[in-house]
Tab-separated table of C-alpha atoms in Angstrom:
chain	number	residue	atom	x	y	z
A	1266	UNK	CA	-25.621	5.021	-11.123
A	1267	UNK	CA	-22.732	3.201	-9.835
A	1268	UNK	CA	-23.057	4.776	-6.138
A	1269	UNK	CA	-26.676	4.320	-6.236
A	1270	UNK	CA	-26.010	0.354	-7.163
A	1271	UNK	CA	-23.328	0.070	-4.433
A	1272	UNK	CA	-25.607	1.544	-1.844
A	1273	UNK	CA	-29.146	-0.932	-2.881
A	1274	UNK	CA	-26.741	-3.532	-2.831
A	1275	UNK	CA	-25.277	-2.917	1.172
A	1276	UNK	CA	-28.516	-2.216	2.588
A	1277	UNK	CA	-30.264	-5.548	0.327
A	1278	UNK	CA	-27.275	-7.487	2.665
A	1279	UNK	CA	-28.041	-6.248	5.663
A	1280	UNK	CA	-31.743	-6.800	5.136
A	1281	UNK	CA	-31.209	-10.095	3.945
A	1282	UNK	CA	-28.904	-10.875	6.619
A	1283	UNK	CA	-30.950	-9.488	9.261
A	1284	UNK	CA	-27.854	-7.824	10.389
A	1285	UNK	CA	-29.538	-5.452	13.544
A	1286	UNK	CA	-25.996	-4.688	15.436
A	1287	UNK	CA	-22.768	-3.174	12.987
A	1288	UNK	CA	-19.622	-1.794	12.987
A	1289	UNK	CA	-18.963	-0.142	9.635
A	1290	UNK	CA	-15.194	0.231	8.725
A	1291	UNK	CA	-13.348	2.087	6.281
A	1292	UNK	CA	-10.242	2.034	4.864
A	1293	UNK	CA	-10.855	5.159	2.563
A	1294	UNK	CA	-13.748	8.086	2.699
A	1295	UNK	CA	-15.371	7.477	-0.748
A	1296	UNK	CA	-16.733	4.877	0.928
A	1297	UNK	CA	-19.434	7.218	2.651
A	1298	UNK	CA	-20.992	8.147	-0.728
A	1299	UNK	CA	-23.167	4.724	-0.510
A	1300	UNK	CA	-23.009	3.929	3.051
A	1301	UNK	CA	-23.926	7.078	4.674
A	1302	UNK	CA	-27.484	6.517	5.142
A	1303	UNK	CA	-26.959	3.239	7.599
A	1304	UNK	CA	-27.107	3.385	11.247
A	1305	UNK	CA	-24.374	1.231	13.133
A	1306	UNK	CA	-23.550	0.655	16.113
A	1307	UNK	CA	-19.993	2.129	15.609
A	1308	UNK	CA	-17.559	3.637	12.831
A	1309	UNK	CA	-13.427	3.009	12.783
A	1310	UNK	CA	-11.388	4.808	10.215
A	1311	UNK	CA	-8.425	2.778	9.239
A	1312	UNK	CA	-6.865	5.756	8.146
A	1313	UNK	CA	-3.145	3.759	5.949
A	1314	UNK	CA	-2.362	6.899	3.668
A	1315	UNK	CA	-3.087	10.308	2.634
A	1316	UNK	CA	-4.824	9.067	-0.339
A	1317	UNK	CA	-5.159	12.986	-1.359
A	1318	UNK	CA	-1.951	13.195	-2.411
A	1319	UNK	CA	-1.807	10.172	-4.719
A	1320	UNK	CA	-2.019	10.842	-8.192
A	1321	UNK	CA	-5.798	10.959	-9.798
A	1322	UNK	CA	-6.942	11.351	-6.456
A	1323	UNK	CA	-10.872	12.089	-6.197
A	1324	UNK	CA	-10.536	15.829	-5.404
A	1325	UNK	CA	-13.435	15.595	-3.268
A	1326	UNK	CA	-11.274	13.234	-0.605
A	1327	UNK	CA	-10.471	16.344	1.870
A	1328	UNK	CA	-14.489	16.640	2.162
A	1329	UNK	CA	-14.981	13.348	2.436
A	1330	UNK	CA	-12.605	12.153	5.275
A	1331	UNK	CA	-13.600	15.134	7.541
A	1332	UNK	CA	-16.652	14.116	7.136
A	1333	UNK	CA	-16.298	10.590	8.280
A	1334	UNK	CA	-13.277	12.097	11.198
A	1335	UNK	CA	-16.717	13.446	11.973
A	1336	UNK	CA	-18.626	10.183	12.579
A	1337	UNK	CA	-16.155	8.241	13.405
A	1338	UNK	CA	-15.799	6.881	17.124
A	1339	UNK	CA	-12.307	5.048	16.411
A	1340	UNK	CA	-9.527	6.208	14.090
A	1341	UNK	CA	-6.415	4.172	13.365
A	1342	UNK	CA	-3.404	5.703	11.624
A	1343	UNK	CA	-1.196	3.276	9.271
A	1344	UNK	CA	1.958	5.001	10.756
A	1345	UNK	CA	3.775	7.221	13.137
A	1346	UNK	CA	3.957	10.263	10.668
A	1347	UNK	CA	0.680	9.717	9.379
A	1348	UNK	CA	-0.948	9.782	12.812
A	1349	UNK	CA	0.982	13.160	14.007
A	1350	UNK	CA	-0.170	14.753	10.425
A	1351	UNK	CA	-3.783	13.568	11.865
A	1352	UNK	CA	-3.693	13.141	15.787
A	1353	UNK	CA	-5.494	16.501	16.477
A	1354	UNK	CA	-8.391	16.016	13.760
A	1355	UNK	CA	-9.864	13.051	16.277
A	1356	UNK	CA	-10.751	12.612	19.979
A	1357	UNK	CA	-9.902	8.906	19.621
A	1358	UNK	CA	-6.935	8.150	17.081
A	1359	UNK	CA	-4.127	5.749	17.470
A	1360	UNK	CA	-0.935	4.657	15.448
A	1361	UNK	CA	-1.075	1.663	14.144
A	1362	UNK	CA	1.542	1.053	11.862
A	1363	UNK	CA	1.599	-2.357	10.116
A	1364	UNK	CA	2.328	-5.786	11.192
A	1365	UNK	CA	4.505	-8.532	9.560
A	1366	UNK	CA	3.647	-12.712	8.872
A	1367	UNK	CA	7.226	-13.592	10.238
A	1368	UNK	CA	6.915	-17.012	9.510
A	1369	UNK	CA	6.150	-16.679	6.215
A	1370	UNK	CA	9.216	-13.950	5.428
A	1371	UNK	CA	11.307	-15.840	7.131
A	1372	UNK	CA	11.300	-18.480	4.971
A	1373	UNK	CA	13.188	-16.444	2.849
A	1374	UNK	CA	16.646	-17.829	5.114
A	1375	UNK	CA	15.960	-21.338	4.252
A	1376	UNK	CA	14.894	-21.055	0.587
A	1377	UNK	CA	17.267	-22.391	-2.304
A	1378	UNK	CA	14.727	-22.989	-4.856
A	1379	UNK	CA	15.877	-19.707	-7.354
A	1380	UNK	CA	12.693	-18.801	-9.533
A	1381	UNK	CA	13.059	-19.560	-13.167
A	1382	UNK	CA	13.256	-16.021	-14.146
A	1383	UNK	CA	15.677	-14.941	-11.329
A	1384	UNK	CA	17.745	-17.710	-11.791
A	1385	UNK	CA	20.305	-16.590	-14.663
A	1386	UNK	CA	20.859	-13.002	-13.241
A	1387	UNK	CA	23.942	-12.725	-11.673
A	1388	UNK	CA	25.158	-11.199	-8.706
A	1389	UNK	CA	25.013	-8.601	-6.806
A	1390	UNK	CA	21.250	-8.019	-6.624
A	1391	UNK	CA	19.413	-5.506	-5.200
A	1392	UNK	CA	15.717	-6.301	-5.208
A	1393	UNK	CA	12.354	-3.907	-4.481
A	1394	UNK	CA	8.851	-5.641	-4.674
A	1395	UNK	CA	5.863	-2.913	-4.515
A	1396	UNK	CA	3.985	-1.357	-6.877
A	1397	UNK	CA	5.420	0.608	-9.542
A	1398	UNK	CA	3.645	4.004	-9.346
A	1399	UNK	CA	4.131	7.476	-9.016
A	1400	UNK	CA	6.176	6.807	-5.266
A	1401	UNK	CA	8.710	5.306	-6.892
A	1402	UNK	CA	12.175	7.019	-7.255
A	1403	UNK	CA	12.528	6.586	-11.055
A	1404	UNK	CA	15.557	8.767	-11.367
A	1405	UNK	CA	17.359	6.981	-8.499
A	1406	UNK	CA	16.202	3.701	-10.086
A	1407	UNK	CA	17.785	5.083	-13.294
A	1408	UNK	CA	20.930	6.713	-11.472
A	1409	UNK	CA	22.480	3.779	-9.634
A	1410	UNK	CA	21.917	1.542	-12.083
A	1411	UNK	CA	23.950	3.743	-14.789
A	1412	UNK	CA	26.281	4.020	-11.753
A	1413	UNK	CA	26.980	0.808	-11.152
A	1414	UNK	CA	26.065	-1.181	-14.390
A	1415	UNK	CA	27.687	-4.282	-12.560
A	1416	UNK	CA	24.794	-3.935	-9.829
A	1417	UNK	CA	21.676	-5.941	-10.918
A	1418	UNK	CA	18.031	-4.564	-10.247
A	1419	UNK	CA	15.262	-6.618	-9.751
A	1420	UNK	CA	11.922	-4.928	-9.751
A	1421	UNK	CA	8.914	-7.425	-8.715
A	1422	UNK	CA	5.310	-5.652	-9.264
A	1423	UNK	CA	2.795	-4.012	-12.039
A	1424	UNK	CA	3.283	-0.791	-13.116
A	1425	UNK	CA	0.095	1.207	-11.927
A	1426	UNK	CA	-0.602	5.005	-12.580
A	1427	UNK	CA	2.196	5.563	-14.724
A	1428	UNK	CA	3.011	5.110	-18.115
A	1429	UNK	CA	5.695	1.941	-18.830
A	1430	UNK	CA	7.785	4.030	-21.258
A	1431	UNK	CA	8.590	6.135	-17.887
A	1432	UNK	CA	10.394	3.403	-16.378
A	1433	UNK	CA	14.026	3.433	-17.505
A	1434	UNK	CA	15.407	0.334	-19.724
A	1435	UNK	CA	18.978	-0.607	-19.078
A	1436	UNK	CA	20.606	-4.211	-19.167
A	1437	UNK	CA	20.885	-4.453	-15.269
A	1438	UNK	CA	17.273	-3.619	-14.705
A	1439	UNK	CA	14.870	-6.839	-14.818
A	1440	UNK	CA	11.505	-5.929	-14.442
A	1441	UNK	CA	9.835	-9.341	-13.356
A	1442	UNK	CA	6.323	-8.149	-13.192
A	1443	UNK	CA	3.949	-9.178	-10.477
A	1444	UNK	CA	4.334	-12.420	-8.264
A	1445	UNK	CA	2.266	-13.437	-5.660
A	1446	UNK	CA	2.655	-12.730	-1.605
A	1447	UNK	CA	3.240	-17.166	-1.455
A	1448	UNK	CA	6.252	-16.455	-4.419
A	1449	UNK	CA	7.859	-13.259	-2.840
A	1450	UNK	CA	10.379	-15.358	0.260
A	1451	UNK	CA	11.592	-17.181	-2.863
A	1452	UNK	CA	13.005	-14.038	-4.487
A	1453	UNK	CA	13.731	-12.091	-1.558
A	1454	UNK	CA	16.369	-15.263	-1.040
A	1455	UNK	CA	18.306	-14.872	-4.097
A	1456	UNK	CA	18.969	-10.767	-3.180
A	1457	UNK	CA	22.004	-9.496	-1.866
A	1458	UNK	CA	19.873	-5.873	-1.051
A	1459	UNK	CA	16.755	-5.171	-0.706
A	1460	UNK	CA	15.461	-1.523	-1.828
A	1461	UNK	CA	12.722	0.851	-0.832
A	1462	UNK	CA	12.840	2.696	-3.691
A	1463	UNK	CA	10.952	5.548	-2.644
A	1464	UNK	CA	10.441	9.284	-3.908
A	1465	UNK	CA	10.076	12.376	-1.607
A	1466	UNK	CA	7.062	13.425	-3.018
A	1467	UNK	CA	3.247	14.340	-1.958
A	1468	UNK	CA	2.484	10.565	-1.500
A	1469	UNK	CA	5.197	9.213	0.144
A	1470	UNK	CA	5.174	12.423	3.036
A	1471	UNK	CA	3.365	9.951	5.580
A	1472	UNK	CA	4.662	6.835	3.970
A	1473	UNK	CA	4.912	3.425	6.568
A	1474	UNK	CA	6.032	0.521	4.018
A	1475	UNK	CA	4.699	-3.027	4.786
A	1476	UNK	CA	7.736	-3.749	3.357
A	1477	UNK	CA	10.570	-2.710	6.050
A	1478	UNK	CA	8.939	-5.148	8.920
A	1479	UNK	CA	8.748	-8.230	5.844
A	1480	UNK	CA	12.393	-7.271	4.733
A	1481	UNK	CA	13.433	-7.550	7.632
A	1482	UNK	CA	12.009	-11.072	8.504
């Protein structure tokens, strides 16, 4: 019922909008279950992770994303790894690993407002902003701060896919919750660090973090 809503609804837009000429893009292959019936003029893949591997991942992804390889005329790969996993599955695929707003990380050098709930922790920090799912490195997480229990960890983002009680609870680990992409150059300020706190794991193989180009801004 859902697909079959999601589908009326596209093609009561493009009615509506009298849209004749169309370039559909898609940033995951589910997408095709209620968009496969239109006719554009063109189809990119913006192809930014092996969503397969993710945990809960719609087992019928693998299907689905040959399937649009198939119709696509353009496919973009979030990443160097990602594209060589990929490169011979398309005629017309390019790396395209992500960009950085400079300006906006940068402020991050000029900032001495400290957030409230940063303010009192004391230093060092070591900071990581991201979700907190199933590609995060809980036992390293857990390991260096048991290591080093005069280190300070600051973890900025929601929990997703995993259960809280996962997520190890010792004095020098702040979980701050999630702030938003205007409040992150405030925090990023007040770290001595900053972390990728990544697992080796099935969904971090073809990993490109949005976060190494706006670290290092």
């Amino acid at each position: 019922q859902v697909l079959a809503a999601q589908r009326s609804l596209l093609s009561q837009l493009i009615a509506a909008e009298r849209i004749q000429h169309y370039v559909l893009w898609y940033y995951t292959p589910q997408a095709l279950r209620f968009s496969d019936h239109l006719k554009p003029d063109a189809v990119v893949y913006d192809c930014m992770d092996e969503l397969s591997a993710f945990k809960n991942a719609d087992p019928a992804l693998p299907r689905l994303e040959r399937e649009l390889m198939r119709r696509a005329d353009l496919v973009f790969t979030g990443g160097q790894s990602l594209f060589e996993a990929k490169q011979h599955q398309h005629h017309n695929i390019h790396a395209l690993p992500s960009s950085v707003d400079v300006d906006h990380f940068a402020a991050a050098r000029r900032s001495t407002h400290e957030p409230a709930d940063q303010a009192a922790i004391p230093h060092p920090r070591l900071g990581f902003f991201g979700v907190l799912d199933e590609r995060l490195d809980i036992s390293l997480l857990r390991g260096v701060a048991e290591a080093r229990p005069e280190w300070q960890l600051i973890m900025i983002g929601p929990v997703v896919k995993i259960d809280p009680a996962e997520l190890p609870r010792l004095p020098n680990i702040h979980y701050l919750g999630p702030k938003t992409y205007e409040e992150l150059p405030r925090y990023i300020a007040g770290w001595d660090v900053a972390l990728l706190l990544f697992a080796r794991n099935d969904a971090t193989k073809y990993i490109s973090p949005t976060k190494t180009p706006e670290y290092l801004a």
